[in-house]
mmCIF file of C-alpha atoms in Angstrom:
data_model
loop_
_atom_site.group_PDB
_atom_site.id
_atom_site.type_symbol
_atom_site.label_atom_id
_atom_site.label_comp_id
_atom_site.label_asym_id
_atom_site.label_seq_id
_atom_site.Cartn_x
_atom_site.Cartn_y
_atom_site.Cartn_z
ATOM 1 C CA MET D 1 104.797 114.442 92.450
ATOM 2 C CA HIS D 2 108.368 112.530 93.460
ATOM 3 C CA ALA D 3 108.978 112.219 96.923
ATOM 4 C CA LYS D 4 112.308 111.978 98.982
ATOM 5 C CA ARG D 5 109.841 110.684 101.578
ATOM 6 C CA ARG D 6 107.055 107.921 102.488
ATOM 7 C CA LEU D 7 104.720 108.643 105.283
ATOM 8 C CA ILE D 8 102.508 105.688 106.606
ATOM 9 C CA HIS D 9 98.941 106.040 107.810
ATOM 10 C CA LYS D 10 96.390 103.489 108.395
ATOM 11 C CA GLU D 11 98.677 101.657 106.495
ATOM 12 C CA ILE D 12 97.891 103.977 103.807
ATOM 13 C CA ILE D 13 101.457 105.406 101.857
ATOM 14 C CA PHE D 14 101.564 108.924 101.555
ATOM 15 C CA ALA D 15 103.475 111.395 100.339
ATOM 16 C CA VAL D 16 103.719 115.786 101.010
ATOM 17 C CA GLU D 17 105.919 118.404 99.365
ATOM 18 C CA PRO D 18 106.022 122.133 98.444
ATOM 19 C CA ALA D 19 103.714 123.185 95.811
ATOM 20 C CA ASP D 20 105.113 125.113 93.199
ATOM 21 C CA VAL D 21 102.821 128.258 94.601
ATOM 22 C CA SER D 22 104.375 129.807 98.129
ATOM 23 C CA GLY D 23 102.106 128.582 100.877
ATOM 24 C CA PHE D 24 100.909 125.272 99.686
ATOM 25 C CA TYR D 25 101.561 121.761 100.307
ATOM 26 C CA ARG D 26 100.405 119.102 97.978
ATOM 27 C CA PHE D 27 100.150 115.918 99.252
ATOM 28 C CA ARG D 28 99.200 112.527 97.375
ATOM 29 C CA PHE D 29 98.469 108.416 98.533
ATOM 30 C CA GLN D 30 96.098 105.899 96.981
ATOM 31 C CA ILE D 31 93.610 103.757 98.148
ATOM 32 C CA GLY D 32 92.745 100.520 95.942
ATOM 33 C CA ASP D 33 93.175 101.108 92.432
ATOM 34 C CA LYS D 34 92.484 105.246 92.952
ATOM 35 C CA THR D 35 94.978 107.584 93.685
ATOM 36 C CA ILE D 36 93.855 110.769 94.425
ATOM 37 C CA GLU D 37 95.807 114.493 95.804
ATOM 38 C CA GLY D 38 95.431 116.930 97.693
ATOM 39 C CA ARG D 39 96.688 120.605 97.993
ATOM 40 C CA VAL D 40 96.319 122.266 101.388
ATOM 41 C CA GLU D 41 97.797 126.073 102.654
ATOM 42 C CA THR D 42 100.104 125.291 105.829
ATOM 43 C CA ASN D 43 103.007 127.459 105.429
ATOM 44 C CA LEU D 44 103.469 124.889 108.242
ATOM 45 C CA LYS D 45 105.083 120.740 106.692
ATOM 46 C CA GLY D 46 103.638 119.673 109.803
ATOM 47 C CA MET D 47 100.263 121.158 109.248
ATOM 48 C CA ALA D 48 100.293 119.961 106.059
ATOM 49 C CA ILE D 49 100.710 116.058 107.295
ATOM 50 C CA HIS D 50 97.933 116.459 110.139
ATOM 51 C CA ARG D 51 95.897 117.424 107.369
ATOM 52 C CA ALA D 52 97.094 114.794 104.287
ATOM 53 C CA ARG D 53 95.775 112.012 106.678
ATOM 54 C CA ALA D 54 92.646 113.528 108.168
ATOM 55 C CA ALA D 55 91.819 113.105 104.050
ATOM 56 C CA ILE D 56 92.840 109.883 104.790
ATOM 57 C CA ASN D 57 91.014 109.004 106.916
ATOM 58 C CA ARG D 58 87.878 110.814 105.153
ATOM 59 C CA ARG D 59 88.696 108.674 102.418
ATOM 60 C CA LEU D 60 88.893 105.322 104.375
ATOM 61 C CA GLN D 61 85.329 106.617 106.163
ATOM 62 C CA LYS D 62 83.942 106.546 102.771
ATOM 63 C CA ALA D 63 85.040 103.122 101.997
ATOM 64 C CA SER D 64 84.473 101.813 104.890
ATOM 65 C CA PRO D 65 80.968 100.565 104.863
ATOM 66 C CA HIS D 66 80.817 101.071 108.765
ATOM 67 C CA GLY D 67 83.453 103.611 109.469
ATOM 68 C CA LEU D 68 86.427 103.878 110.344
ATOM 69 C CA ASP D 69 87.873 101.011 113.097
ATOM 70 C CA ALA D 70 89.579 102.306 116.324
ATOM 71 C CA GLN D 71 92.527 101.823 116.607
#
C-alpha cells in the first residue's frame, strides 16, 4: 500500500486507501515492530478513517496492561 497521505492518531501513523474491490477501503498502521493491515466495507473514506482509528485503539488497549490512558 503506497499511501499519498499519512494520518496520525494517538502518535500512530496510519494510511487509508481504496481497496481493489469497490465498496472497501484498506488501512495499515504499525505499532512497534508489528504492521497491522485491515479492510473495511464502506463507500465513505471518512468512515474508513474512523474504523481504522478504532482498530488502532483496540490494538493499543491490548498492548497496554492498564488499557488506554484518558486523553
